[in-house]
mmCIF file of C-alpha atoms in Angstrom:
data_model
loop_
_atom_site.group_PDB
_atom_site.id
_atom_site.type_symbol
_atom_site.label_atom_id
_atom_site.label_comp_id
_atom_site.label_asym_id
_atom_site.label_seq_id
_atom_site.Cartn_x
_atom_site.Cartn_y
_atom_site.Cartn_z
ATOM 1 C CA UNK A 1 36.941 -2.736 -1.783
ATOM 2 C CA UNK A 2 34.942 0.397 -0.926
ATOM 3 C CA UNK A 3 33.025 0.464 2.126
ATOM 4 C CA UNK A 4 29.971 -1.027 3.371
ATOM 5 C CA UNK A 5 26.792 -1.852 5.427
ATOM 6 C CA UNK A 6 26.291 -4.113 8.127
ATOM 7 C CA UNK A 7 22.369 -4.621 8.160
ATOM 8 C CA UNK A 8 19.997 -6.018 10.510
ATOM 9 C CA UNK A 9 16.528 -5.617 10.048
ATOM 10 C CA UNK A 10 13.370 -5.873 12.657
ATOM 11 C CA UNK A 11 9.763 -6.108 12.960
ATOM 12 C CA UNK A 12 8.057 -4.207 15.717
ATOM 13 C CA UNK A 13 7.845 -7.333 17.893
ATOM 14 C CA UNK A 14 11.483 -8.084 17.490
ATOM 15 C CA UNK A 15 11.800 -10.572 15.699
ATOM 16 C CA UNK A 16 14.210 -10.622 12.374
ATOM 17 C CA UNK A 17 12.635 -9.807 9.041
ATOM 18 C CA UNK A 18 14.366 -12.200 6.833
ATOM 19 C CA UNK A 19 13.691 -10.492 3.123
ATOM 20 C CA UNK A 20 14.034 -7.083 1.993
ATOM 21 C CA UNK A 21 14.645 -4.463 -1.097
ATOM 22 C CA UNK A 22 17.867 -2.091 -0.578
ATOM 23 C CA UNK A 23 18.379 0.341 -2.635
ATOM 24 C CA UNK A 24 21.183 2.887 -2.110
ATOM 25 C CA UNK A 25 21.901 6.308 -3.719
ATOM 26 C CA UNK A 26 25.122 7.331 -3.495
ATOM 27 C CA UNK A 27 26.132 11.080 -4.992
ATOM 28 C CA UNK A 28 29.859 10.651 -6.194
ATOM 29 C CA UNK A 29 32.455 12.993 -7.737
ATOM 30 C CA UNK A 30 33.261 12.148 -11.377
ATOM 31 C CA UNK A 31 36.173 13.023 -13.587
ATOM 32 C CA UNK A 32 35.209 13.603 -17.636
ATOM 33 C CA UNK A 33 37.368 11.390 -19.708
ATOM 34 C CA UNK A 34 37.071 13.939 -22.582
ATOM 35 C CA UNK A 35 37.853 17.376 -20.844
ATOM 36 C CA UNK A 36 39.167 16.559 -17.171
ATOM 37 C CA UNK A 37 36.012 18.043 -15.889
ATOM 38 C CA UNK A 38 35.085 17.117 -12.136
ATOM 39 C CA UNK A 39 31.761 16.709 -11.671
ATOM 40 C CA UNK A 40 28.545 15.221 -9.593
ATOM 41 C CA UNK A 41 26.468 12.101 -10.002
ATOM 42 C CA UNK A 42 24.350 9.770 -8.658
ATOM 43 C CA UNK A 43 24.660 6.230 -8.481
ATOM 44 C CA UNK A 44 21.991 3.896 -6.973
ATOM 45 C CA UNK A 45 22.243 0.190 -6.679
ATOM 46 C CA UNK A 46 19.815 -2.569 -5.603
ATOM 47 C CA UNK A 47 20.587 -5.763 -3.698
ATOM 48 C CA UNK A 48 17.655 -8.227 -2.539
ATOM 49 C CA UNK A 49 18.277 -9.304 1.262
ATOM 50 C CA UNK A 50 16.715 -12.652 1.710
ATOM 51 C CA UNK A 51 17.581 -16.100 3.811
ATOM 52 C CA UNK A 52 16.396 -17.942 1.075
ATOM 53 C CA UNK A 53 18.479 -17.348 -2.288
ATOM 54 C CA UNK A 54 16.187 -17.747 -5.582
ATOM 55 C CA UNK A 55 18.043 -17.683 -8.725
ATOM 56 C CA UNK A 56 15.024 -16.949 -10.635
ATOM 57 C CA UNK A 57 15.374 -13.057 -9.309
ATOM 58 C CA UNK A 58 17.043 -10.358 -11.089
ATOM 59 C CA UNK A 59 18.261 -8.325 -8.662
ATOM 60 C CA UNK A 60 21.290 -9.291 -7.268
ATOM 61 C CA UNK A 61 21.505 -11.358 -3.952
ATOM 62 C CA UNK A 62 22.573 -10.558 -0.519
ATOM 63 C CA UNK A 63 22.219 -13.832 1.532
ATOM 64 C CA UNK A 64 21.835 -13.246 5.713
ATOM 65 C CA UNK A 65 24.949 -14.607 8.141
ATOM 66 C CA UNK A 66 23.802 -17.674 10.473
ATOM 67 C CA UNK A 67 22.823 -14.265 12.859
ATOM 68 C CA UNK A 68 20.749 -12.778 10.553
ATOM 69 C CA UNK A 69 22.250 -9.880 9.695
ATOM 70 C CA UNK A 70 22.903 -8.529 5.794
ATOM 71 C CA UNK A 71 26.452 -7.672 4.659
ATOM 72 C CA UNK A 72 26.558 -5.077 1.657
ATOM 73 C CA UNK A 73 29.481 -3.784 -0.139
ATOM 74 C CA UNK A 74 28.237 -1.481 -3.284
ATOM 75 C CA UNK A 75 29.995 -2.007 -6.433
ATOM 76 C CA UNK A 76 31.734 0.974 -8.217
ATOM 77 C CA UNK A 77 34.902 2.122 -9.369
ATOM 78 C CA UNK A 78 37.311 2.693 -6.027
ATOM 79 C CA UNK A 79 38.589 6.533 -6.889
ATOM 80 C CA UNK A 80 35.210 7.886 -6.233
ATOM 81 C CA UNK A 81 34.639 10.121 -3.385
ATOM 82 C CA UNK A 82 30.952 10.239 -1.843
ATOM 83 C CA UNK A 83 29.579 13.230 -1.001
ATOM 84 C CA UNK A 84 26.309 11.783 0.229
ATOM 85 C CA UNK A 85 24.249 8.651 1.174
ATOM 86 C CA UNK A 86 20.761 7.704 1.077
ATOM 87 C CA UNK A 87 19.439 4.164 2.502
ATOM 88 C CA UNK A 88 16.217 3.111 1.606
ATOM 89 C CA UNK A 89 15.216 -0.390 2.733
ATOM 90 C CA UNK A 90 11.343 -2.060 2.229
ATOM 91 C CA UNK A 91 10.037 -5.167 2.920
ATOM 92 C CA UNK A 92 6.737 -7.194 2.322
ATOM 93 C CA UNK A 93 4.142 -5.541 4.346
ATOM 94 C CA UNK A 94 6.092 -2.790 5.745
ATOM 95 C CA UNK A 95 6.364 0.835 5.276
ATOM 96 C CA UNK A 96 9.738 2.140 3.431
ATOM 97 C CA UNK A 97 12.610 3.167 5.775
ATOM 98 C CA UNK A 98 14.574 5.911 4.360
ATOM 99 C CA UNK A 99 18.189 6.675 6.081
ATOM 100 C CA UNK A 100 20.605 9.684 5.361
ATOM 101 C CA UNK A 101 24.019 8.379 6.887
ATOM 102 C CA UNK A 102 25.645 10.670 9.013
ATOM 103 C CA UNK A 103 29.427 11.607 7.632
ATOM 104 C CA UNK A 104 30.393 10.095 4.509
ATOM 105 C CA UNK A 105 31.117 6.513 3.882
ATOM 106 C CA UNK A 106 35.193 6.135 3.454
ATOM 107 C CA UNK A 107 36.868 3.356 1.748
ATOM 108 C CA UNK A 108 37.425 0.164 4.794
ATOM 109 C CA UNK A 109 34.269 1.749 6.564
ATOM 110 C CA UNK A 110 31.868 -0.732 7.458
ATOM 111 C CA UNK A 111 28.306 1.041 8.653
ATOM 112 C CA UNK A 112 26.005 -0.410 11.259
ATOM 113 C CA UNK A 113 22.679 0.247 10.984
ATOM 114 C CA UNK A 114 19.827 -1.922 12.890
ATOM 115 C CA UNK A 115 16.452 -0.626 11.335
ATOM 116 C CA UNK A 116 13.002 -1.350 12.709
ATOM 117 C CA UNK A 117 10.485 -1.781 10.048
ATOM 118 C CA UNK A 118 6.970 -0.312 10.224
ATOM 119 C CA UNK A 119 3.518 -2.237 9.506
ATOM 120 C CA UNK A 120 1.451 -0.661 6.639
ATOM 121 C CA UNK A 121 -1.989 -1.069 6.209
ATOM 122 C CA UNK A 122 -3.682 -3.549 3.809
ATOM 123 C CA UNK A 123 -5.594 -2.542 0.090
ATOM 124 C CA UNK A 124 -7.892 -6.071 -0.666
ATOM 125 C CA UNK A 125 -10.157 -6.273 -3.504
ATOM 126 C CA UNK A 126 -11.465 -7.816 -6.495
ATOM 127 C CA UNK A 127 -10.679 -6.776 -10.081
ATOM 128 C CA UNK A 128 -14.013 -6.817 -11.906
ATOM 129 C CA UNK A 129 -14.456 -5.996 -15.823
ATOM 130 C CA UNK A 130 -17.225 -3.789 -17.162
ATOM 131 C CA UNK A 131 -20.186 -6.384 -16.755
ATOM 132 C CA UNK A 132 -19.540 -6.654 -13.066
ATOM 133 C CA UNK A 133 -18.033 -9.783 -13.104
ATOM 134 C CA UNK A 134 -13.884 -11.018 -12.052
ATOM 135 C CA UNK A 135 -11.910 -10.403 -14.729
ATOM 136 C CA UNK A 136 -9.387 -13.152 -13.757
ATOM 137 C CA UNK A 137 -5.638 -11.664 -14.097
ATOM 138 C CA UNK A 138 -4.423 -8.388 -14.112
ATOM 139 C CA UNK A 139 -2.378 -6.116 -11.667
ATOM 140 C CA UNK A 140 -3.118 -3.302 -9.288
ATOM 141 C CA UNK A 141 -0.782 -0.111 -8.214
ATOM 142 C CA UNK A 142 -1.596 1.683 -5.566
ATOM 143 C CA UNK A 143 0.051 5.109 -4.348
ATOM 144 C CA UNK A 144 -0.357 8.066 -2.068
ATOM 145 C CA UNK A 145 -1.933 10.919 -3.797
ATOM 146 C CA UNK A 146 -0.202 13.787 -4.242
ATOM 147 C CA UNK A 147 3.322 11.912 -4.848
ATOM 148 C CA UNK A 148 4.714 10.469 -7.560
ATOM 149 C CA UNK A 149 3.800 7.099 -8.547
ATOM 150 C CA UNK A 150 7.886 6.155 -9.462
ATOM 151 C CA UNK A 151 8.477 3.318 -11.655
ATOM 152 C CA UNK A 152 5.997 0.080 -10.346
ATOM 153 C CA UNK A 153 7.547 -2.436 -9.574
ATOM 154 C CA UNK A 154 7.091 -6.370 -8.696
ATOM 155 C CA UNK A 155 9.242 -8.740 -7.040
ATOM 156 C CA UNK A 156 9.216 -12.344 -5.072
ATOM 157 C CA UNK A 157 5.009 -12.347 -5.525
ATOM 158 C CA UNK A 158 4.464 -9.359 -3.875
ATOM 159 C CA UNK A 159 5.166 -5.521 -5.544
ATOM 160 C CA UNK A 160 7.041 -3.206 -3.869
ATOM 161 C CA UNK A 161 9.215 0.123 -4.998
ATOM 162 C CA UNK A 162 10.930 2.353 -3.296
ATOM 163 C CA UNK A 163 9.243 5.458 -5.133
ATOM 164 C CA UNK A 164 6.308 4.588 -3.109
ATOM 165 C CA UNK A 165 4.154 2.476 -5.562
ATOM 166 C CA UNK A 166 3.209 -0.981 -4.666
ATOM 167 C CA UNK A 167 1.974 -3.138 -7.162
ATOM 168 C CA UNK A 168 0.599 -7.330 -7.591
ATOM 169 C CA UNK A 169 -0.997 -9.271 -9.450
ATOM 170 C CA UNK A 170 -4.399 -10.565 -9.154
ATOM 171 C CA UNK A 171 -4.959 -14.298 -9.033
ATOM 172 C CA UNK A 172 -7.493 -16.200 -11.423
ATOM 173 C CA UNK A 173 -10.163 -14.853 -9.972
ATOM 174 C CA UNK A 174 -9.080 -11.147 -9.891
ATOM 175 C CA UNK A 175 -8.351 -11.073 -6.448
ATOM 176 C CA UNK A 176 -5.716 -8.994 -4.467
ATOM 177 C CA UNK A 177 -3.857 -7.791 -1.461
ATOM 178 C CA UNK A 178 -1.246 -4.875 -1.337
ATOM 179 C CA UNK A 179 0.757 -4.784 1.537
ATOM 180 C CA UNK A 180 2.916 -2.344 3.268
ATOM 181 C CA UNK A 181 0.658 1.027 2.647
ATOM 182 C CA UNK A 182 1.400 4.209 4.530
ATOM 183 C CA UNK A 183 -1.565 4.898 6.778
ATOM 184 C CA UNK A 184 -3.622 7.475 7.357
ATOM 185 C CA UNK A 185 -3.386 8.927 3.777
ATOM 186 C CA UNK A 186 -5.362 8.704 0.580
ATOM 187 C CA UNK A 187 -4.548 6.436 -2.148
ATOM 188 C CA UNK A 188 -4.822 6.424 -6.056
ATOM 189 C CA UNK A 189 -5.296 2.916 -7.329
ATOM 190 C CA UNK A 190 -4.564 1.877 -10.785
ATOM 191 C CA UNK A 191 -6.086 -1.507 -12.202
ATOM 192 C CA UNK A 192 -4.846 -2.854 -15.203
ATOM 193 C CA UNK A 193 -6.063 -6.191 -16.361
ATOM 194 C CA UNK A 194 -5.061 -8.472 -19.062
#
């Protein structure tokens, strides 16, 4: 059904990164039931890519093949035509990849895309209370000023979103590490303990 992505995903040394959000935007025609209408909306979908399946997560599942690679076919009804497609793929530690695919997807079409993934920089700290002191748990966001902070979001013990937030918690001690921050810009940091 549909059409789809093959997927394989790299770190700048080569080797395969074995976990990663996908999220996929997808602007389809759409008929109106009520007045026969035609006309244009997005659809995005999420799939975690991982080697290690957890059925604790939310998000649904796309296990790797024995050669690493990530098979995605996006859900939907099969009378839709696609007008565009936007890729956007992030992993822990790494700067978001954003791909526009070239053409549109049709239905049978299987799309290759091998991505190379991008180290961010690191935010560490310690989330103290008004007294000076660790206040013991909480969570931090951290963004790029001057864009918007999307909708944070955690996942698998480290945050992530595809908006361009990243977010964690702290541990006991108020401690924390955010991963996968552009470089070379300015950050707003939002602390929010419990």
């Amino acid at each position: 059904k549909g059409w789809g992505l093959d997927i394989r995903l790299w770190r700048s040394d080569g080797t395969p990164l074995k976990a990663a959000l996908l999220e996929l935007e997808t602007v389809v025609e759409s008929v109106d039931d009520e007045d026969g209408r035609v006309g244009r909306r997005p659809r995005r979908e999420s799939f975690y890519l991982t080697d290690a399946p957890d059925p604790n997560r939310i998000r649904p599942h796309q296990c790797a093949l024995p050669d690493g690679s990530f098979q995605v076919t996006p859900a939907g009804p099969e009378d839709f035509a696609a007008e565009k497609t936007r890729v956007m793929l992030a992993g822990p530690g790494f700067l978001p990849e954003r791909i526009a695919l070239n053409g549109l997807p049709t239905f049978g079409e299987r799309i290759q895309l091998d991505v190379r993934v991008k180290p961010g920089r690191r935010l560490s700290g310690t989330l103290l209370g008004p007294d000076g002191l660790p206040c013991g748990r909480g969570t931090v966001y951290a963004w790029p000023a001057g864009k918007p902070t999307g909708r944070p979001m955690k996942w698998g013990g480290y945050g992530g979103s595809m908006e361009g937030c990243q977010s964690t918690d702290t541990d006991q001690n108020g401690a924390f590490s955010i991963a996968g921050l552009p470089l070379g810009e300015s950050l707003f940091v939002l602390a929010e303990p419990r």
